[in-house]
Coordinates of C-alpha atoms in Angstrom, one line a residue:
X1 CA 134.5 72.0 -41.1
X2 CA 136.1 68.8 -39.6
X3 CA 133.6 66.5 -41.3
X4 CA 134.1 68.3 -44.6
X5 CA 137.9 68.0 -44.2
X6 CA 137.7 64.3 -43.6
X7 CA 135.3 63.8 -46.5
X8 CA 137.7 65.7 -48.8
X9 CA 140.5 63.5 -47.7
X10 CA 138.4 60.5 -48.4
X11 CA 137.6 61.7 -51.9
X12 CA 141.3 62.6 -52.6
X13 CA 142.3 59.1 -51.6
X14 CA 139.7 57.5 -53.9
X15 CA 141.3 54.2 -55.2
X16 CA 139.5 54.5 -58.5
X17 CA 140.8 58.0 -59.2
X18 CA 143.2 58.2 -62.2
X19 CA 145.4 60.9 -60.6
X20 CA 145.6 59.0 -57.4
X21 CA 146.7 55.9 -59.3
X22 CA 149.4 58.0 -61.0
X23 CA 151.1 58.8 -57.8
X24 CA 154.0 56.8 -56.3
X25 CA 153.2 54.6 -53.3
X26 CA 154.9 57.1 -51.0
X27 CA 152.9 60.0 -52.3
X28 CA 149.7 58.0 -52.1
X29 CA 150.3 57.3 -48.4
X30 CA 150.7 61.0 -47.7
X31 CA 147.2 61.6 -49.2
X32 CA 146.2 65.0 -50.7
X33 CA 146.9 67.4 -47.9
X34 CA 148.3 70.1 -50.2
X35 CA 147.3 73.7 -49.5
X36 CA 145.1 75.3 -52.1
X37 CA 146.7 77.9 -54.3
X38 CA 145.1 81.3 -55.2
X39 CA 143.2 80.8 -58.5
X40 CA 142.8 77.1 -57.9
X41 CA 139.1 77.4 -58.5
X42 CA 139.3 79.7 -61.5
X43 CA 137.6 77.1 -63.7
X44 CA 134.7 76.7 -61.3
X45 CA 134.7 76.2 -57.5
X46 CA 133.6 73.1 -55.5
X47 CA 130.1 74.5 -54.9
X48 CA 129.7 75.0 -58.7
X49 CA 130.8 71.4 -59.3
X50 CA 128.4 70.0 -56.7
X51 CA 125.5 72.0 -58.1
X52 CA 126.2 70.9 -61.6
X53 CA 126.4 67.3 -60.6
X54 CA 123.1 67.2 -58.7
X55 CA 120.9 69.9 -60.2
X56 CA 119.7 67.6 -63.1
X57 CA 117.7 65.6 -60.4
X58 CA 114.5 67.3 -61.6
X59 CA 111.9 67.0 -58.9
X60 CA 114.1 68.1 -56.0
X61 CA 114.3 71.7 -54.6
X62 CA 117.9 72.8 -54.8
X63 CA 118.5 75.4 -52.1
X64 CA 121.8 77.4 -52.0
X65 CA 122.7 78.6 -48.5
X66 CA 124.7 81.7 -49.2
X67 CA 124.7 85.1 -50.9
X68 CA 122.4 85.4 -53.9
X69 CA 125.4 85.7 -56.2
X70 CA 126.3 82.1 -55.6
X71 CA 123.0 80.9 -56.9
X72 CA 123.1 83.3 -59.8
X73 CA 126.6 82.1 -60.8
X74 CA 125.5 78.5 -61.6
X75 CA 121.8 78.7 -62.3
X76 CA 120.6 77.6 -65.7
X77 CA 124.0 77.7 -67.3
X78 CA 123.8 74.1 -68.6
X79 CA 121.6 72.5 -71.2
X80 CA 120.2 69.6 -69.2
X81 CA 116.7 68.5 -70.1
X82 CA 113.8 67.1 -68.1
X83 CA 111.0 64.8 -69.2
X84 CA 108.9 65.6 -66.1
X85 CA 109.2 68.1 -63.3
X86 CA 110.7 71.5 -63.8
X87 CA 111.2 72.3 -60.2
X88 CA 115.0 72.0 -60.6
X89 CA 114.9 75.1 -62.9
X90 CA 113.7 77.2 -60.0
X91 CA 116.5 79.0 -58.2
X92 CA 116.2 78.8 -54.4
X93 CA 118.7 80.7 -52.1
X94 CA 118.7 81.9 -48.5
X95 CA 120.3 85.1 -49.7
X96 CA 122.2 85.7 -46.5
X97 CA 123.1 89.3 -45.6
X98 CA 125.5 91.2 -43.3
X99 CA 123.2 90.5 -40.2
X100 CA 123.4 86.8 -40.9
X101 CA 127.2 86.9 -41.1
X102 CA 127.3 88.5 -37.6
X103 CA 124.6 86.4 -35.9
X104 CA 124.6 83.2 -38.1
X105 CA 122.4 82.1 -40.9
X106 CA 121.0 78.8 -39.5
X107 CA 117.6 80.2 -38.6
X108 CA 117.2 81.7 -42.1
X109 CA 118.2 78.4 -43.6
X110 CA 115.6 76.5 -41.5
X111 CA 112.9 79.0 -42.4
X112 CA 113.8 78.7 -46.1
X113 CA 113.5 74.9 -46.0
X114 CA 110.1 75.3 -44.3
X115 CA 108.8 77.7 -46.9
X116 CA 110.0 75.5 -49.8
X117 CA 108.3 72.4 -48.4
X118 CA 105.0 74.2 -47.6
X119 CA 104.9 75.9 -51.0
X120 CA 106.2 73.2 -53.4
X121 CA 106.1 69.9 -51.5
X122 CA 109.1 68.4 -53.2
X123 CA 110.1 64.8 -52.4
X124 CA 113.4 66.2 -51.0
X125 CA 115.4 69.4 -50.5
X126 CA 119.1 69.6 -51.3
X127 CA 120.9 72.2 -49.3
X128 CA 124.3 73.5 -50.7
X129 CA 126.9 75.0 -48.4
X130 CA 128.8 77.9 -49.8
X131 CA 131.9 79.9 -48.6
X132 CA 130.4 82.6 -46.4
X133 CA 128.2 80.4 -44.2
X134 CA 130.9 77.8 -44.0
X135 CA 133.4 80.4 -42.7
X136 CA 131.1 81.8 -40.1
X137 CA 130.4 78.2 -38.9
X138 CA 126.8 77.5 -39.9
X139 CA 126.1 73.8 -39.3
X140 CA 123.9 72.8 -42.2
X141 CA 124.1 69.1 -41.2
X142 CA 122.3 69.9 -37.9
X143 CA 119.8 72.2 -39.6
X144 CA 119.0 69.6 -42.3
X145 CA 118.6 66.9 -39.7
X146 CA 116.2 69.0 -37.6
X147 CA 114.2 70.1 -40.6
X148 CA 113.9 66.5 -41.9
X149 CA 112.6 65.3 -38.6
X150 CA 110.2 68.2 -38.3
X151 CA 108.7 68.2 -41.8
X152 CA 109.0 64.5 -42.6
X153 CA 111.0 65.1 -45.8
X154 CA 114.6 64.2 -46.7
X155 CA 116.7 67.4 -46.4
X156 CA 120.1 66.6 -47.7
X157 CA 123.2 68.6 -46.8
X158 CA 125.7 69.0 -49.6
X159 CA 128.9 70.2 -48.0
X160 CA 130.9 71.8 -50.8
X161 CA 131.9 75.4 -50.0
X162 CA 133.7 76.9 -52.9
X163 CA 137.0 77.5 -51.1
X164 CA 137.7 73.8 -50.5
X165 CA 138.8 73.2 -54.1
X166 CA 138.0 73.2 -57.8
X167 CA 134.8 72.1 -59.6
X168 CA 135.9 68.5 -60.0
X169 CA 136.2 68.1 -56.2
X170 CA 132.7 69.5 -55.9
X171 CA 131.4 66.8 -58.3
X172 CA 132.8 64.1 -56.0
X173 CA 131.6 65.8 -52.8
X174 CA 128.1 65.8 -54.4
X175 CA 128.5 62.1 -55.0
X176 CA 129.4 61.6 -51.4
X177 CA 126.3 63.5 -50.3
X178 CA 123.9 61.2 -52.2
X179 CA 125.9 58.1 -51.2
X180 CA 125.6 59.1 -47.5
X181 CA 122.0 60.4 -47.5
X182 CA 120.1 59.2 -50.6
X183 CA 121.2 56.0 -52.3
X184 CA 119.7 52.9 -50.6
X185 CA 117.1 54.8 -48.6
X186 CA 114.1 53.7 -50.7
X187 CA 113.1 50.6 -52.7
X188 CA 112.0 50.4 -56.3
X189 CA 108.4 49.3 -57.0
X190 CA 109.8 46.2 -58.8
X191 CA 113.1 45.0 -60.2
X192 CA 114.0 43.1 -63.4
X193 CA 117.2 41.3 -64.6
X194 CA 117.6 44.2 -67.1
X195 CA 118.0 47.1 -64.6
X196 CA 121.1 49.3 -65.0
X197 CA 122.4 52.6 -63.7
X198 CA 124.1 55.2 -65.9
X199 CA 126.5 57.3 -63.8
X200 CA 128.1 60.6 -64.8
X201 CA 125.6 61.5 -67.6
X202 CA 123.7 64.8 -67.4
X203 CA 121.3 64.6 -70.3
X204 CA 122.7 67.7 -71.9
X205 CA 120.5 68.8 -74.8
X206 CA 118.5 65.7 -74.2
X207 CA 121.3 63.3 -75.2
X208 CA 120.2 60.6 -72.9
X209 CA 116.9 60.4 -74.9
X210 CA 118.9 59.4 -78.0
X211 CA 120.2 56.3 -76.3
X212 CA 117.2 55.3 -74.1
X213 CA 115.1 54.1 -77.1
X214 CA 117.8 51.7 -78.0
X215 CA 117.9 50.3 -74.4
X216 CA 114.1 50.2 -74.3
X217 CA 114.0 48.1 -77.5
X218 CA 116.3 45.6 -75.9
X219 CA 114.2 45.5 -72.8
X220 CA 116.9 47.2 -70.7
X221 CA 115.6 49.5 -68.1
X222 CA 117.5 52.6 -66.9
X223 CA 116.7 52.2 -63.2
X224 CA 118.5 55.5 -62.6
X225 CA 120.7 58.0 -64.5
X226 CA 122.8 59.9 -62.1
X227 CA 121.9 62.6 -62.5
X228 CA 120.5 63.5 -65.9
X229 CA 116.6 63.6 -66.0
X230 CA 116.6 61.7 -62.6
X231 CA 114.0 61.8 -59.9
X232 CA 114.7 61.5 -56.2
X233 CA 113.0 58.1 -55.9
X234 CA 115.1 56.8 -58.8
X235 CA 118.4 57.9 -57.1
X236 CA 117.2 56.6 -53.7
X237 CA 116.4 53.1 -55.1
X238 CA 119.3 52.9 -57.6
X239 CA 121.1 50.4 -55.3
X240 CA 119.0 47.6 -56.8
X241 CA 120.5 47.8 -60.3
X242 CA 122.2 44.8 -61.8
X243 CA 125.0 46.7 -63.5
X244 CA 126.2 50.2 -64.2
X245 CA 127.9 52.2 -66.9
X246 CA 130.2 55.0 -65.9
X247 CA 130.2 57.8 -68.5
X248 CA 132.5 60.4 -66.9
X249 CA 134.9 58.9 -64.4
X250 CA 136.4 62.3 -63.8
X251 CA 133.4 63.5 -61.9
X252 CA 131.7 60.5 -60.3
X253 CA 134.1 57.5 -60.1
X254 CA 133.5 57.4 -56.3
X255 CA 129.8 56.7 -56.8
X256 CA 130.4 53.8 -59.2
X257 CA 133.1 52.3 -57.1
X258 CA 131.4 52.6 -53.8
X259 CA 128.1 51.2 -55.2
X260 CA 130.0 48.2 -56.5
X261 CA 131.6 47.9 -53.0
X262 CA 128.4 48.3 -51.0
X263 CA 125.8 46.7 -53.3
X264 CA 127.8 44.5 -55.6
X265 CA 126.9 46.4 -58.8
X266 CA 129.6 45.9 -61.4
X267 CA 130.4 48.8 -63.7
X268 CA 132.5 49.7 -66.7
X269 CA 133.5 53.0 -68.2
X270 CA 132.2 53.6 -71.7
X271 CA 131.0 56.2 -74.2
X272 CA 128.0 56.8 -76.3
X273 CA 129.9 59.3 -78.6
X274 CA 130.6 57.8 -82.0
X275 CA 129.2 54.7 -83.8
X276 CA 131.8 52.1 -82.7
X277 CA 131.8 53.4 -79.1
X278 CA 128.0 53.3 -78.9
X279 CA 128.0 49.7 -80.2
X280 CA 130.8 48.7 -77.7
X281 CA 128.8 50.3 -74.8
X282 CA 125.6 48.4 -75.7
X283 CA 127.6 45.1 -75.9
X284 CA 129.2 45.7 -72.6
X285 CA 125.9 46.5 -70.9
X286 CA 124.3 43.3 -72.3
X287 CA 127.3 41.2 -71.3
X288 CA 127.3 42.5 -67.7
X289 CA 123.5 41.9 -67.4
X290 CA 124.0 38.3 -68.8
X291 CA 126.7 37.7 -66.2
X292 CA 124.2 38.9 -63.5
X293 CA 121.4 36.6 -64.6
X294 CA 119.8 38.0 -67.7
X295 CA 119.0 35.5 -70.5
X296 CA 121.9 34.8 -73.0
X297 CA 119.7 35.7 -76.0
X298 CA 120.0 39.3 -75.0
X299 CA 123.4 39.5 -76.8
X300 CA 121.8 38.2 -80.0
X301 CA 119.2 40.9 -79.9
X302 CA 121.9 43.5 -79.1
X303 CA 124.0 42.5 -82.1
X304 CA 120.9 42.6 -84.4
X305 CA 120.1 46.1 -83.1
X306 CA 123.7 47.3 -83.5
X307 CA 123.9 46.0 -87.1
X308 CA 120.7 47.9 -88.0
X309 CA 121.6 51.1 -86.3
X310 CA 125.2 51.2 -87.6
X311 CA 123.9 50.8 -91.1
X312 CA 121.5 53.7 -90.7
X313 CA 124.2 55.9 -89.1
X314 CA 126.8 55.2 -91.9
X315 CA 124.2 55.9 -94.5
X316 CA 123.4 59.2 -92.7
X317 CA 127.1 60.2 -92.7
X318 CA 127.9 59.2 -96.2
X319 CA 126.7 62.4 -97.9
X320 CA 129.2 64.4 -95.8
X321 CA 132.3 62.2 -95.9
X322 CA 133.6 63.4 -99.2
X323 CA 133.5 67.0 -98.2
X324 CA 135.0 66.4 -94.7
X325 CA 137.7 64.0 -95.8
X326 CA 141.1 65.3 -94.7
X327 CA 139.7 68.3 -92.8
X328 CA 141.7 69.0 -89.6
X329 CA 140.1 69.4 -86.2
X330 CA 141.6 70.8 -83.0
X331 CA 139.6 69.5 -80.0
X332 CA 139.8 71.6 -76.8
X333 CA 137.7 69.9 -74.2
X334 CA 138.5 67.3 -71.5
X335 CA 137.4 64.3 -69.5
X336 CA 135.7 61.6 -71.3
X337 CA 135.2 63.7 -74.4
X338 CA 138.9 64.0 -74.9
X339 CA 138.9 60.5 -76.3
X340 CA 135.3 59.6 -77.0
X341 CA 134.8 62.5 -79.4
X342 CA 138.2 61.7 -81.1
X343 CA 136.8 58.3 -82.1
X344 CA 133.6 59.9 -83.4
X345 CA 135.5 62.4 -85.5
X346 CA 137.8 59.8 -87.0
X347 CA 134.8 57.8 -88.1
X348 CA 133.7 60.7 -90.2
X349 CA 137.1 60.9 -91.9
X350 CA 138.3 63.9 -90.0
X351 CA 141.9 64.3 -89.0
X352 CA 142.7 65.3 -85.3
X353 CA 145.7 67.6 -85.0
X354 CA 145.4 67.8 -81.2
X355 CA 143.2 67.2 -78.2
X356 CA 143.3 68.7 -74.7
X357 CA 143.7 66.5 -71.7
X358 CA 143.7 69.0 -68.8
X359 CA 140.6 67.3 -67.2
X360 CA 141.4 63.8 -68.4
X361 CA 142.4 60.7 -66.3
X362 CA 145.4 58.5 -67.0
X363 CA 143.0 56.0 -68.6
X364 CA 141.6 58.7 -70.9
X365 CA 145.1 59.5 -72.1
X366 CA 145.9 55.9 -72.8
X367 CA 142.7 55.7 -74.9
X368 CA 143.8 58.8 -76.8
X369 CA 147.2 57.1 -77.6
X370 CA 145.3 54.0 -78.9
X371 CA 143.2 56.2 -81.2
X372 CA 145.7 58.7 -82.4
X373 CA 149.0 56.8 -81.9
X374 CA 151.9 57.3 -79.5
X375 CA 152.7 60.6 -81.1
X376 CA 149.3 62.0 -80.3
X377 CA 149.4 65.8 -79.7
X378 CA 147.9 66.0 -76.2
X379 CA 147.5 69.5 -74.7
X380 CA 147.8 69.7 -70.9
X381 CA 147.3 73.5 -70.6
X382 CA 148.0 76.5 -72.7
X383 CA 147.6 80.2 -72.7
X384 CA 145.2 81.9 -75.2
X385 CA 148.3 83.2 -77.1
X386 CA 149.7 79.6 -77.3
X387 CA 146.4 78.3 -78.4
X388 CA 146.1 80.9 -81.1
X389 CA 149.7 80.1 -82.3
X390 CA 148.8 76.4 -82.4
X391 CA 145.7 77.1 -84.5
X392 CA 147.8 79.0 -87.0
X393 CA 150.7 76.5 -87.0
X394 CA 148.5 73.3 -87.1
X395 CA 146.5 74.8 -90.0
X396 CA 143.4 73.3 -88.5
X397 CA 140.1 73.8 -90.4
X398 CA 137.8 73.9 -87.3
X399 CA 138.0 74.0 -83.5
X400 CA 135.6 72.1 -81.3
X401 CA 135.6 73.5 -77.7
X402 CA 133.6 75.1 -74.9
X403 CA 132.4 78.6 -74.9
X404 CA 135.4 80.0 -73.1
X405 CA 137.7 79.1 -76.0
X406 CA 135.5 80.2 -78.9
X407 CA 136.9 83.7 -79.1
X408 CA 140.4 82.4 -79.8
X409 CA 139.1 80.5 -82.8
X410 CA 137.1 83.5 -83.9
X411 CA 140.2 85.7 -83.7
X412 CA 142.0 83.2 -85.8
X413 CA 139.0 83.4 -88.2
X414 CA 138.4 79.7 -87.8
X415 CA 135.1 77.9 -87.7
X416 CA 134.1 76.9 -84.2
X417 CA 131.6 74.4 -82.8
X418 CA 130.4 74.1 -79.2
X419 CA 131.1 70.6 -77.8
X420 CA 130.7 71.4 -74.1
X421 CA 127.8 71.7 -71.7
X422 CA 126.3 74.8 -73.2
X423 CA 125.7 73.2 -76.6
X424 CA 122.2 73.2 -78.2
X425 CA 122.6 70.0 -80.2
X426 CA 122.7 66.4 -78.9
X427 CA 125.7 64.4 -80.2
X428 CA 125.2 61.1 -78.3
X429 CA 124.4 57.7 -79.9
X430 CA 124.0 56.8 -83.5
X431 CA 121.6 59.6 -84.3
X432 CA 123.9 62.1 -82.4
X433 CA 126.9 61.1 -84.5
X434 CA 125.1 62.0 -87.7
X435 CA 124.0 65.3 -86.1
X436 CA 127.6 66.1 -85.1
X437 CA 128.9 65.5 -88.6
X438 CA 126.1 67.6 -90.0
X439 CA 126.9 70.5 -87.7
X440 CA 130.6 70.4 -88.5
X441 CA 129.8 70.4 -92.2
X442 CA 127.5 73.4 -91.7
X443 CA 130.2 75.3 -89.7
X444 CA 132.9 74.6 -92.3
X445 CA 130.7 75.6 -95.3
X446 CA 129.4 78.8 -93.8
X447 CA 130.2 81.6 -96.3
X448 CA 131.0 84.1 -93.5
X449 CA 134.5 82.7 -93.2
X450 CA 135.4 83.7 -96.7
X451 CA 134.3 87.2 -96.0
X452 CA 136.0 87.7 -92.6
X453 CA 139.3 86.4 -93.9
X454 CA 139.5 89.2 -96.5
X455 CA 141.6 92.2 -95.8
X456 CA 139.7 95.4 -95.0
X457 CA 140.2 98.0 -97.8
X458 CA 141.8 100.5 -95.4
X459 CA 144.3 98.0 -93.9
X460 CA 147.8 97.8 -95.1
X461 CA 148.5 94.9 -92.8
X462 CA 145.9 92.9 -90.7
X463 CA 146.2 92.5 -87.0
X464 CA 146.9 88.8 -87.6
X465 CA 149.9 89.7 -89.8
X466 CA 151.2 92.0 -87.1
X467 CA 150.7 89.3 -84.4
X468 CA 152.5 86.8 -86.5
X469 CA 155.3 89.2 -87.1
X470 CA 155.6 89.8 -83.3
X471 CA 155.8 86.1 -82.6
X472 CA 158.4 85.6 -85.4
X473 CA 160.4 88.5 -84.0
X474 CA 160.4 87.0 -80.5
X475 CA 161.5 83.6 -81.9
X476 CA 164.3 85.2 -83.8
X477 CA 165.5 87.1 -80.8
X478 CA 165.6 83.9 -78.8
X479 CA 167.5 82.1 -81.6
X480 CA 170.0 85.0 -81.7
X481 CA 170.6 85.0 -77.9
X482 CA 171.1 81.5 -76.5
X483 CA 171.4 82.8 -73.0
X484 CA 168.0 84.6 -73.2
X485 CA 166.4 81.5 -74.7
X486 CA 167.9 79.4 -71.8
X487 CA 166.6 81.9 -69.2
X488 CA 163.1 81.9 -70.7
X489 CA 163.0 78.1 -70.9
X490 CA 164.2 77.7 -67.3
X491 CA 161.7 80.3 -66.0
X492 CA 158.7 78.4 -67.4
X493 CA 156.3 77.4 -64.5
X494 CA 155.9 73.6 -64.8
X495 CA 154.0 72.8 -61.5
X496 CA 151.4 75.5 -60.8
X497 CA 150.3 73.7 -57.6
X498 CA 153.7 74.0 -55.9
X499 CA 155.1 76.9 -58.0
X500 CA 158.1 75.0 -59.3
X501 CA 159.9 76.3 -62.4
X502 CA 161.6 74.2 -65.0
X503 CA 165.0 75.5 -64.0
X504 CA 164.6 73.9 -60.5
X505 CA 163.6 70.6 -62.1
X506 CA 166.5 70.6 -64.5
X507 CA 169.0 71.4 -61.7
X508 CA 167.6 68.6 -59.5
X509 CA 167.8 66.1 -62.4
X510 CA 171.5 67.0 -63.1
X511 CA 172.6 67.3 -59.5
X512 CA 171.1 64.1 -58.2
X513 CA 171.0 62.0 -61.4
X514 CA 167.2 61.7 -61.3
X515 CA 165.6 59.4 -63.9
X516 CA 161.9 59.1 -63.0
X517 CA 159.0 61.4 -62.5
X518 CA 158.6 60.0 -58.9
X519 CA 162.2 60.9 -58.1
X520 CA 161.7 64.4 -59.4
X521 CA 158.5 64.8 -57.4
X522 CA 160.2 63.6 -54.2
X523 CA 163.1 66.1 -54.7
X524 CA 161.3 69.2 -56.0
X525 CA 157.6 68.5 -55.0
X526 CA 156.6 69.2 -58.6
X527 CA 153.7 66.9 -59.4
X528 CA 152.8 66.3 -55.8
X529 CA 149.6 68.3 -56.1
X530 CA 147.1 67.6 -58.8
X531 CA 149.8 65.5 -60.7
X532 CA 148.7 67.3 -63.9
X533 CA 152.3 68.2 -64.8
X534 CA 153.6 64.6 -64.6
X535 CA 153.6 64.3 -68.4
X536 CA 155.6 67.5 -68.7
X537 CA 158.1 66.3 -66.2
X538 CA 158.4 63.1 -68.1
X539 CA 159.1 65.1 -71.3
X540 CA 161.9 67.0 -69.6
X541 CA 163.5 63.7 -68.5
X542 CA 163.2 62.3 -72.0
X543 CA 164.7 65.4 -73.7
X544 CA 167.7 65.7 -71.3
X545 CA 170.1 65.6 -74.2
X546 CA 168.4 68.6 -75.7
X547 CA 169.0 70.9 -72.8
X548 CA 171.9 69.4 -70.8
X549 CA 174.7 72.0 -70.6
X550 CA 177.5 71.2 -73.0
X551 CA 175.5 68.7 -75.0
X552 CA 175.8 68.9 -78.8
X553 CA 172.2 69.8 -79.4
X554 CA 171.8 72.1 -76.5
X555 CA 172.6 75.4 -78.3
X556 CA 170.3 74.5 -81.2
X557 CA 167.5 73.8 -78.8
X558 CA 167.7 76.8 -76.6
X559 CA 164.7 78.6 -78.3
X560 CA 162.5 75.5 -78.1

């Protein structure tokens, strides 16, 4: 595990990481040596993240070294598409048992690799480490090296056992695996001045195919998409690209930065969600290629294509704009979609009442403020009950989210549209924007909502009315008892990583005269883990006059 530990430390200290940039210089020097907390991988473990990041490489055999449940957990749960091989859809696992736990599972792993190569003859085998074999000490690096030498095929170890951290860490560890063992190991058949890489795009629902025709028309070749609809040879020879576009910096910033560092491939972060963002991305790609030697006339052709496609997209949206004007949307997603989808929805005339930023970088949040204003309602994290209350209070007309949040919207009797990886519709590019508007309109106009919102004949009060009454009663009780309200406010868990409550932060601010997030972090350790609570700490500092004991507004704010 020593090599895994050093690799994790390297990933945590990634200079391009938004959370790392958000730390003070003192905290950055310490690195990310925090101990993991129980439940830290509840949203997906490191193994799950690694498998998600690499499985869209379509012609590779993906072998999970562990119990069969690990493979079953992540197999086929994303809507990535392939234009060629379907080998990636086959679930391979060593299915270790109790005997392997006692005597080790390395022989079983070697035999599994041998069987896969003999039966399927893939260009490479990716071997994923999981919790159990990692804890019993199976050395998958040594097994992969021996198997590669014996069978003459690349056998790539992906060291990402679930217990080392959450899904996002697994994304980056997957990136480190292909940086160390795949990228730069082969050469492309030929190169052109128009070769690019697209990094952090997974071709969900075939979205990449809505953008590729635009690039093809401009003569721009996607040398490799990491990893949507990719082939092993594409990834291995991707170091010869002239430029790169980073779609999701949250998951693969380390790949983009290290390829720029090692191979001189400049990159930018952009989005193909929304009309204007798609146009900006095409311009940025063309500009980078021109700077790397492509003819200057490429920009003229790009502008001509943009003008044509924008006109088509606006014409496609026009029939829906009148019906959607003023409709309110609550967006519960994260990462690049927290700002890129905001821009797309605003173009359709929709009003955003809030967007989640739990998985967003500092740069993502800045973009949200640019789009929605400084008073943008950004949601770090909230319980299902809080989300339900916000839906009711915000009077949103529709919620866009992933599958895990849909039931809250359905309980609130609100239209819901899937915007995450399980979706069945492609929303990328000009064509995708029209499709997104069309699906939102269909969801809002569905006659089922009128029916489900009616009171059942046998009900005197609906469960929503009873829930609203309970929430109102709780608020009234807090308003009537300032001490109870104060106790509840102070008991709120602000930093989950370090288990720091708001009361401890308030006391430290008052006792030591703290005025910055960094000072609070140094004194209480809140925000020294994932830094996700930094914004909340900043809010506590900004609102000090609302809760400082003895302040004029303090009694009136107790229930807030």
